[in-house]
Amino acid sequence: MKGIVKQFPGVLAVDHVDFELYPKEIHALLGENGAGKTTLMNVLYGVYRADEGQILINGKEVKIRNAVDAQSNGIGMVHQHFSLIPVFTVKENLSIGLRTGGFRLNLNQIESKIEEAERNYGIEIDLDKKVQQLSVGEQQRVEILKLLFRGASTLILDEPTSSLTPQEVANLFKSLRALQSEGKTIIIITHKLYEVLDIADRVTVLRKGKVVFKSMKEGLTSQVLTEAMIGRGVELSNYKREKVSSGNSLVVEGLSVRGDRNDEVVSDASLEVRAGEILGIAGVSGNGQKELVESIFGLRKSKRGRITINGNDITNLGVKERIKVGLGYIPEERKTRGAAGSLPLTLNSVMHDHWGQPYLTRGAFNYKAIKKFAGDIISGFKVASKDENVLARDLSGGNLQKFIVGREMIRNSSFLMSVNPTSGLDVGATEYVRNELVAYRNKGGGVLLVSEDLDEVLALSDRIVVMYRGKTSKPVEQKDFDRLKIGAMMLGEGFSH
Amino acid sequence: MNSLVSILLLLLPTVVLGMVPRAAPIFAAALGEDVDQSAGTLNLGVEGMMLLGTIIGFVIDFETGDFVLAFIVAGLASALLALFHGIATISFKADQVTSGTAIWFIGWGLSGFIYSSLFGKASSPPVVKTIPTLYIPHLTDIPYIGKFLFGQDPVVYALLITFLAVQYFLFHTKAGLNLRTVGEDPLVAEIMGVNPDLYRYLALIFGGFMAGVGGAYITLSLVGSFYFDMTAGMGFIAVALVYFGKWNPVRVLIGSLVFGAVYVLYLALETYFPATPYQFFSMFPYIATMILIILVGAKAHAPAALALPYIKEG
């Protein structure tokens, strides 16, 4: 790829990028969120069209206008959000858009061809299962198989490890090496240094849409890569903790909750968040974490069990009452649940408090007080915003998250629940949010941190509870933190089946 | 109570025999809507498309006496209306509910307008001969089942063939899988080399054609003449039956037959209870539909991209 430029309204996402890929290599495309990695690869895959630049394969210019063009040039891409239909079987998913073999959908014939591909590449999946019954790791294998089945010789994987357990990552890397020895070329888009050092042969680092570093892997250190990636040597994950304890706690006992499909997705879960600690919940997404948090906050009814804050039973209270008791919530979906996008920051700031003094006086909003409150959040939590009247949806993800974190902390809540607080944020905002969570803890607040990022849970938590199929493990104390051990628990080790 | 049971028992043969033609128009429309929705387009304009079918079918049959031609032209006219819905919602990404509602009123207005401008001055309402039912010697004469199996009109058999073809198409052909993919996630379809817009247009046109045929069936087979608003909400019931059918033509067929049976029952009960205003009984088929929908509840998996416009980025 030569001189690629891609402009989005207001952002130059990719700025004259040259990118070379050699056959049979594993190439890491490294960079922070928003560095333009995915955009660049989407240009190669035909999802976006470049404003400038050309794509050359073996020295010949090719035009890639859509994914089909890319596929016919042997390029396949696995996006972070899989291109699979959850309600279709694996077989059906692999058969979409097939052009060969007549009008009839002959799944048996297709099956034997898929099995051949499975054998060739050493990938094993039950073809008759529906995709929604598969784990994330298995779905990823379906995606890879799909591309291979369509004759891809170059595979682009966008953040392939982002929701995998350490064991699944090891498996993935094993398959990637096998594919490489079968003659495939692989690009992985990532922001994780150890992945580059682990598996790549060559690395290209992007920062703010530009290539800032290119090298073979030999002799690279994480220090060098970090500096290339963020332009300054930042020490990650060293948080100062102070011992505080007031004896207060948020306690969940034997909680069972039904999910959207009316099946029991949280079963007999128990945990205790003490004041002055961060209790991390580790788990592969979809093991009941979301429903647990929603149930504690009162968004979802519990079937059985008890929830108390400082000894007060809140099991049957509404959301509003729980907020009054001192519960705060930083949902993962910051744009749709954490804030009302089309409302200004002023009104977003008082979402939990607009029903009383000083923000509501004689039945009408007191905009002066509201504006002051929003202003306090903006200045107190370094939200980059022109003023208090900016619409929530016009803030960047990082700034909106800072605003929501600020809102939940500045009001006197004693316990805070935060789900994937840094997903999609750049390094700067991530560090800021994490530091604020620790600061809140150091001031005596209790945090229930749910995150799919195991490193985040390990870095921030005082104790960790693992969730697997709706059940909770016993808490693991900080001195016993071990990546692999917790990874194994996330896959069900130590849980009764 | 006993007398009501005996009346119902007495009515059973009438209901069984009569439910098929009563189910036919709504099934035609629902089958089309099923294909529409499987591709992710919600067509709420079915009612309007059926209404247009009632008048176009009537006019063509009245002028030419050729009921086959009448059905085809009625279908094509409604398909044209569906094409407008497609241009608005597929090409211009307009809201499908709003556009569908507009299409309903356009069909409603057009049907009245066409009738008034052609027959407005007629002193007695014009009529056409309803299409003949099949008679196969011996077979049709078999007691009980003969008339049911071999004594329907040709359109019913044509619908049955269409039903089998749609069932096969959706679940046993590549194009059917592609169409359902478009209904689940058009972006995935596009990445896999399927053109979502094309599939949605073709599905809509098929749905429009079937709604037109359903409308024409009312005038040409059930009634023999035209009056205003004669579909009486059947287009909406067709949409509801697709939900009841969980997007599976077999279940849509069953739902249509239930509707047809209750419809015949209401017509019959009306004569048994002349003291009760007939409007009371005419609610029955609609109440029955509502009960069906409640029974299905939220358990069904709807096509994930239903009623969502497909907007490409970049």
PDB file of C-alpha atoms in Angstrom, chain A residues 296-450:
ATOM      1  CA  ILE A 296     -27.602  -4.874  41.650  1.00  0.00           C
ATOM      2  CA  PHE A 297     -28.517  -1.493  40.195  1.00  0.00           C
ATOM      3  CA  GLY A 298     -32.189  -2.443  39.978  1.00  0.00           C
ATOM      4  CA  LEU A 299     -32.495  -2.533  36.177  1.00  0.00           C
ATOM      5  CA  ARG A 300     -33.285  -6.219  36.255  1.00  0.00           C
ATOM      6  CA  LYS A 301     -35.389  -8.089  38.773  1.00  0.00           C
ATOM      7  CA  SER A 302     -33.700 -10.795  40.776  1.00  0.00           C
ATOM      8  CA  LYS A 303     -35.326 -14.172  41.157  1.00  0.00           C
ATOM      9  CA  ARG A 304     -33.716 -15.064  44.444  1.00  0.00           C
ATOM     10  CA  GLY A 305     -31.152 -13.606  46.754  1.00  0.00           C
ATOM     11  CA  ARG A 306     -30.436 -10.479  48.739  1.00  0.00           C
ATOM     12  CA  ILE A 307     -28.547  -7.283  48.093  1.00  0.00           C
ATOM     13  CA  THR A 308     -27.542  -5.017  50.974  1.00  0.00           C
ATOM     14  CA  ILE A 309     -25.599  -1.802  51.292  1.00  0.00           C
ATOM     15  CA  ASN A 310     -24.137  -1.181  54.730  1.00  0.00           C
ATOM     16  CA  GLY A 311     -26.677  -3.606  56.070  1.00  0.00           C
ATOM     17  CA  ASN A 312     -29.705  -1.944  54.415  1.00  0.00           C
ATOM     18  CA  ASP A 313     -31.634  -4.371  52.283  1.00  0.00           C
ATOM     19  CA  ILE A 314     -32.042  -2.841  48.809  1.00  0.00           C
ATOM     20  CA  THR A 315     -33.226  -6.008  47.046  1.00  0.00           C
ATOM     21  CA  ASN A 316     -36.708  -4.679  46.406  1.00  0.00           C
ATOM     22  CA  LEU A 317     -35.962  -1.020  45.909  1.00  0.00           C
ATOM     23  CA  GLY A 318     -36.290   0.810  42.601  1.00  0.00           C
ATOM     24  CA  VAL A 319     -33.332   2.316  40.816  1.00  0.00           C
ATOM     25  CA  LYS A 320     -34.023   5.770  42.173  1.00  0.00           C
ATOM     26  CA  GLU A 321     -33.988   4.558  45.775  1.00  0.00           C
ATOM     27  CA  ARG A 322     -30.780   2.625  45.223  1.00  0.00           C
ATOM     28  CA  ILE A 323     -29.119   5.738  43.887  1.00  0.00           C
ATOM     29  CA  LYS A 324     -30.272   7.594  46.971  1.00  0.00           C
ATOM     30  CA  VAL A 325     -28.806   4.902  49.209  1.00  0.00           C
ATOM     31  CA  GLY A 326     -25.480   5.631  47.552  1.00  0.00           C
ATOM     32  CA  LEU A 327     -25.013   3.433  44.528  1.00  0.00           C
ATOM     33  CA  GLY A 328     -23.402   4.691  41.332  1.00  0.00           C
ATOM     34  CA  TYR A 329     -23.155   2.998  37.926  1.00  0.00           C
ATOM     35  CA  ILE A 330     -20.825   3.565  35.004  1.00  0.00           C
ATOM     36  CA  PRO A 331     -22.320   1.424  32.251  1.00  0.00           C
ATOM     37  CA  GLU A 332     -20.277   0.110  29.391  1.00  0.00           C
ATOM     38  CA  GLU A 333     -22.509   1.686  26.762  1.00  0.00           C
ATOM     39  CA  ARG A 334     -21.553   5.235  27.557  1.00  0.00           C
ATOM     40  CA  LYS A 335     -23.282   6.768  24.544  1.00  0.00           C
ATOM     41  CA  THR A 336     -26.600   5.010  24.963  1.00  0.00           C
ATOM     42  CA  ARG A 337     -26.903   4.219  28.669  1.00  0.00           C
ATOM     43  CA  GLY A 338     -24.408   6.417  30.444  1.00  0.00           C
ATOM     44  CA  ALA A 339     -25.640   9.596  28.853  1.00  0.00           C
ATOM     45  CA  ALA A 340     -28.439  10.903  26.678  1.00  0.00           C
ATOM     46  CA  GLY A 341     -26.574  11.807  23.509  1.00  0.00           C
ATOM     47  CA  SER A 342     -28.918  14.488  22.292  1.00  0.00           C
ATOM     48  CA  LEU A 343     -29.013  16.351  25.605  1.00  0.00           C
ATOM     49  CA  PRO A 344     -26.404  18.867  26.738  1.00  0.00           C
ATOM     50  CA  LEU A 345     -23.898  18.103  29.476  1.00  0.00           C
ATOM     51  CA  THR A 346     -25.881  20.299  31.875  1.00  0.00           C
ATOM     52  CA  LEU A 347     -28.879  17.983  31.852  1.00  0.00           C
ATOM     53  CA  ASN A 348     -26.718  14.885  31.653  1.00  0.00           C
ATOM     54  CA  SER A 349     -24.936  15.946  34.804  1.00  0.00           C
ATOM     55  CA  VAL A 350     -28.065  15.847  36.967  1.00  0.00           C
ATOM     56  CA  MET A 351     -29.550  12.643  35.645  1.00  0.00           C
ATOM     57  CA  HIS A 352     -29.564  11.090  39.081  1.00  0.00           C
ATOM     58  CA  ASP A 353     -30.369  14.255  40.983  1.00  0.00           C
ATOM     59  CA  HIS A 354     -32.843  16.262  38.956  1.00  0.00           C
ATOM     60  CA  TRP A 355     -35.748  15.351  41.191  1.00  0.00           C
ATOM     61  CA  GLY A 356     -34.811  17.520  44.087  1.00  0.00           C
ATOM     62  CA  GLN A 357     -33.045  20.538  45.485  1.00  0.00           C
ATOM     63  CA  PRO A 358     -31.019  22.375  44.391  1.00  0.00           C
ATOM     64  CA  TYR A 359     -31.556  21.358  40.747  1.00  0.00           C
ATOM     65  CA  LEU A 360     -35.333  21.366  40.889  1.00  0.00           C
ATOM     66  CA  THR A 361     -37.003  24.291  42.559  1.00  0.00           C
ATOM     67  CA  ARG A 362     -40.771  24.630  42.592  1.00  0.00           C
ATOM     68  CA  GLY A 363     -41.100  22.039  39.818  1.00  0.00           C
ATOM     69  CA  ALA A 364     -38.759  23.719  37.371  1.00  0.00           C
ATOM     70  CA  PHE A 365     -35.082  23.205  36.605  1.00  0.00           C
ATOM     71  CA  ASN A 366     -32.703  25.584  38.271  1.00  0.00           C
ATOM     72  CA  TYR A 367     -30.324  25.953  35.358  1.00  0.00           C
ATOM     73  CA  LYS A 368     -27.889  28.071  37.307  1.00  0.00           C
ATOM     74  CA  ALA A 369     -27.270  25.298  39.815  1.00  0.00           C
ATOM     75  CA  ILE A 370     -27.224  22.645  37.127  1.00  0.00           C
ATOM     76  CA  LYS A 371     -24.712  24.576  35.062  1.00  0.00           C
ATOM     77  CA  LYS A 372     -22.464  24.990  38.049  1.00  0.00           C
ATOM     78  CA  PHE A 373     -22.630  21.278  38.803  1.00  0.00           C
ATOM     79  CA  ALA A 374     -21.806  20.335  35.201  1.00  0.00           C
ATOM     80  CA  GLY A 375     -18.979  22.854  35.247  1.00  0.00           C
ATOM     81  CA  ASP A 376     -17.588  21.259  38.398  1.00  0.00           C
ATOM     82  CA  ILE A 377     -17.478  17.880  36.682  1.00  0.00           C
ATOM     83  CA  ILE A 378     -15.876  19.301  33.543  1.00  0.00           C
ATOM     84  CA  SER A 379     -13.117  21.090  35.418  1.00  0.00           C
ATOM     85  CA  GLY A 380     -12.717  18.481  38.138  1.00  0.00           C
ATOM     86  CA  PHE A 381     -12.323  15.594  35.745  1.00  0.00           C
ATOM     87  CA  LYS A 382     -10.467  17.317  32.896  1.00  0.00           C
ATOM     88  CA  VAL A 383     -13.232  16.873  30.336  1.00  0.00           C
ATOM     89  CA  ALA A 384     -12.202  18.558  27.100  1.00  0.00           C
ATOM     90  CA  SER A 385     -15.389  20.425  26.284  1.00  0.00           C
ATOM     91  CA  LYS A 386     -16.076  23.952  25.047  1.00  0.00           C
ATOM     92  CA  ASP A 387     -18.672  24.563  27.748  1.00  0.00           C
ATOM     93  CA  GLU A 388     -21.506  22.960  29.691  1.00  0.00           C
ATOM     94  CA  ASN A 389     -23.978  23.197  26.807  1.00  0.00           C
ATOM     95  CA  VAL A 390     -22.179  20.844  24.446  1.00  0.00           C
ATOM     96  CA  LEU A 391     -24.287  17.812  23.554  1.00  0.00           C
ATOM     97  CA  ALA A 392     -23.116  14.584  25.116  1.00  0.00           C
ATOM     98  CA  ARG A 393     -22.858  12.877  21.720  1.00  0.00           C
ATOM     99  CA  ASP A 394     -20.424  15.524  20.499  1.00  0.00           C
ATOM    100  CA  LEU A 395     -17.808  14.589  23.083  1.00  0.00           C
ATOM    101  CA  SER A 396     -15.173  12.026  22.151  1.00  0.00           C
ATOM    102  CA  GLY A 397     -15.494   8.623  23.814  1.00  0.00           C
ATOM    103  CA  GLY A 398     -12.734   9.383  26.281  1.00  0.00           C
ATOM    104  CA  ASN A 399     -14.120  12.749  27.304  1.00  0.00           C
ATOM    105  CA  LEU A 400     -17.644  11.441  27.662  1.00  0.00           C
ATOM    106  CA  GLN A 401     -16.362   8.630  29.847  1.00  0.00           C
ATOM    107  CA  LYS A 402     -14.460  11.112  32.022  1.00  0.00           C
ATOM    108  CA  PHE A 403     -17.657  13.120  32.336  1.00  0.00           C
ATOM    109  CA  ILE A 404     -19.728  10.100  33.362  1.00  0.00           C
ATOM    110  CA  VAL A 405     -17.071   8.885  35.781  1.00  0.00           C
ATOM    111  CA  GLY A 406     -16.972  12.387  37.226  1.00  0.00           C
ATOM    112  CA  ARG A 407     -20.743  12.540  37.582  1.00  0.00           C
ATOM    113  CA  GLU A 408     -20.888   9.257  39.436  1.00  0.00           C
ATOM    114  CA  MET A 409     -18.000  10.136  41.730  1.00  0.00           C
ATOM    115  CA  ILE A 410     -18.726  13.753  42.539  1.00  0.00           C
ATOM    116  CA  ARG A 411     -22.124  12.959  43.968  1.00  0.00           C
ATOM    117  CA  ASN A 412     -21.758  11.263  47.289  1.00  0.00           C
ATOM    118  CA  SER A 413     -22.131   7.666  46.252  1.00  0.00           C
ATOM    119  CA  SER A 414     -20.407   5.154  48.456  1.00  0.00           C
ATOM    120  CA  PHE A 415     -20.312   2.273  45.982  1.00  0.00           C
ATOM    121  CA  LEU A 416     -19.665   2.411  42.286  1.00  0.00           C
ATOM    122  CA  MET A 417     -20.128  -0.243  39.633  1.00  0.00           C
ATOM    123  CA  SER A 418     -18.138   0.111  36.460  1.00  0.00           C
ATOM    124  CA  VAL A 419     -18.354  -2.130  33.417  1.00  0.00           C
ATOM    125  CA  ASN A 420     -15.483  -2.164  30.908  1.00  0.00           C
ATOM    126  CA  PRO A 421     -14.635   1.403  31.919  1.00  0.00           C
ATOM    127  CA  THR A 422     -11.822   1.846  29.406  1.00  0.00           C
ATOM    128  CA  SER A 423     -13.016  -0.110  26.381  1.00  0.00           C
ATOM    129  CA  GLY A 424     -12.423   1.885  23.250  1.00  0.00           C
ATOM    130  CA  LEU A 425     -10.472   4.630  25.036  1.00  0.00           C
ATOM    131  CA  ASP A 426      -6.974   5.747  24.091  1.00  0.00           C
ATOM    132  CA  VAL A 427      -4.045   5.269  26.442  1.00  0.00           C
ATOM    133  CA  GLY A 428      -4.297   8.752  27.942  1.00  0.00           C
ATOM    134  CA  ALA A 429      -7.989   8.514  28.782  1.00  0.00           C
ATOM    135  CA  THR A 430      -7.584   4.918  29.954  1.00  0.00           C
ATOM    136  CA  GLU A 431      -4.914   5.903  32.446  1.00  0.00           C
ATOM    137  CA  TYR A 432      -6.993   8.843  33.622  1.00  0.00           C
ATOM    138  CA  VAL A 433     -10.099   6.753  34.239  1.00  0.00           C
ATOM    139  CA  ARG A 434      -8.127   4.021  35.996  1.00  0.00           C
ATOM    140  CA  ASN A 435      -6.406   6.535  38.241  1.00  0.00           C
ATOM    141  CA  GLU A 436      -9.743   8.080  39.144  1.00  0.00           C
ATOM    142  CA  LEU A 437     -11.144   4.681  40.087  1.00  0.00           C
ATOM    143  CA  VAL A 438      -8.156   4.071  42.355  1.00  0.00           C
ATOM    144  CA  ALA A 439      -8.456   7.569  43.827  1.00  0.00           C
ATOM    145  CA  TYR A 440     -12.127   6.938  44.563  1.00  0.00           C
ATOM    146  CA  ARG A 441     -11.139   3.737  46.313  1.00  0.00           C
ATOM    147  CA  ASN A 442      -8.434   5.507  48.294  1.00  0.00           C
ATOM    148  CA  LYS A 443     -11.023   7.984  49.517  1.00  0.00           C
ATOM    149  CA  GLY A 444     -13.005   5.127  50.987  1.00  0.00           C
ATOM    150  CA  GLY A 445     -15.400   4.276  48.155  1.00  0.00           C
ATOM    151  CA  GLY A 446     -16.026   0.706  47.083  1.00  0.00           C
ATOM    152  CA  VAL A 447     -15.783  -0.208  43.400  1.00  0.00           C
ATOM    153  CA  LEU A 448     -17.224  -3.226  41.651  1.00  0.00           C
ATOM    154  CA  LEU A 449     -15.167  -3.413  38.479  1.00  0.00           C
ATOM    155  CA  VAL A 450     -16.344  -5.667  35.677  1.00  0.00           C
TER     156      VAL A 450
END
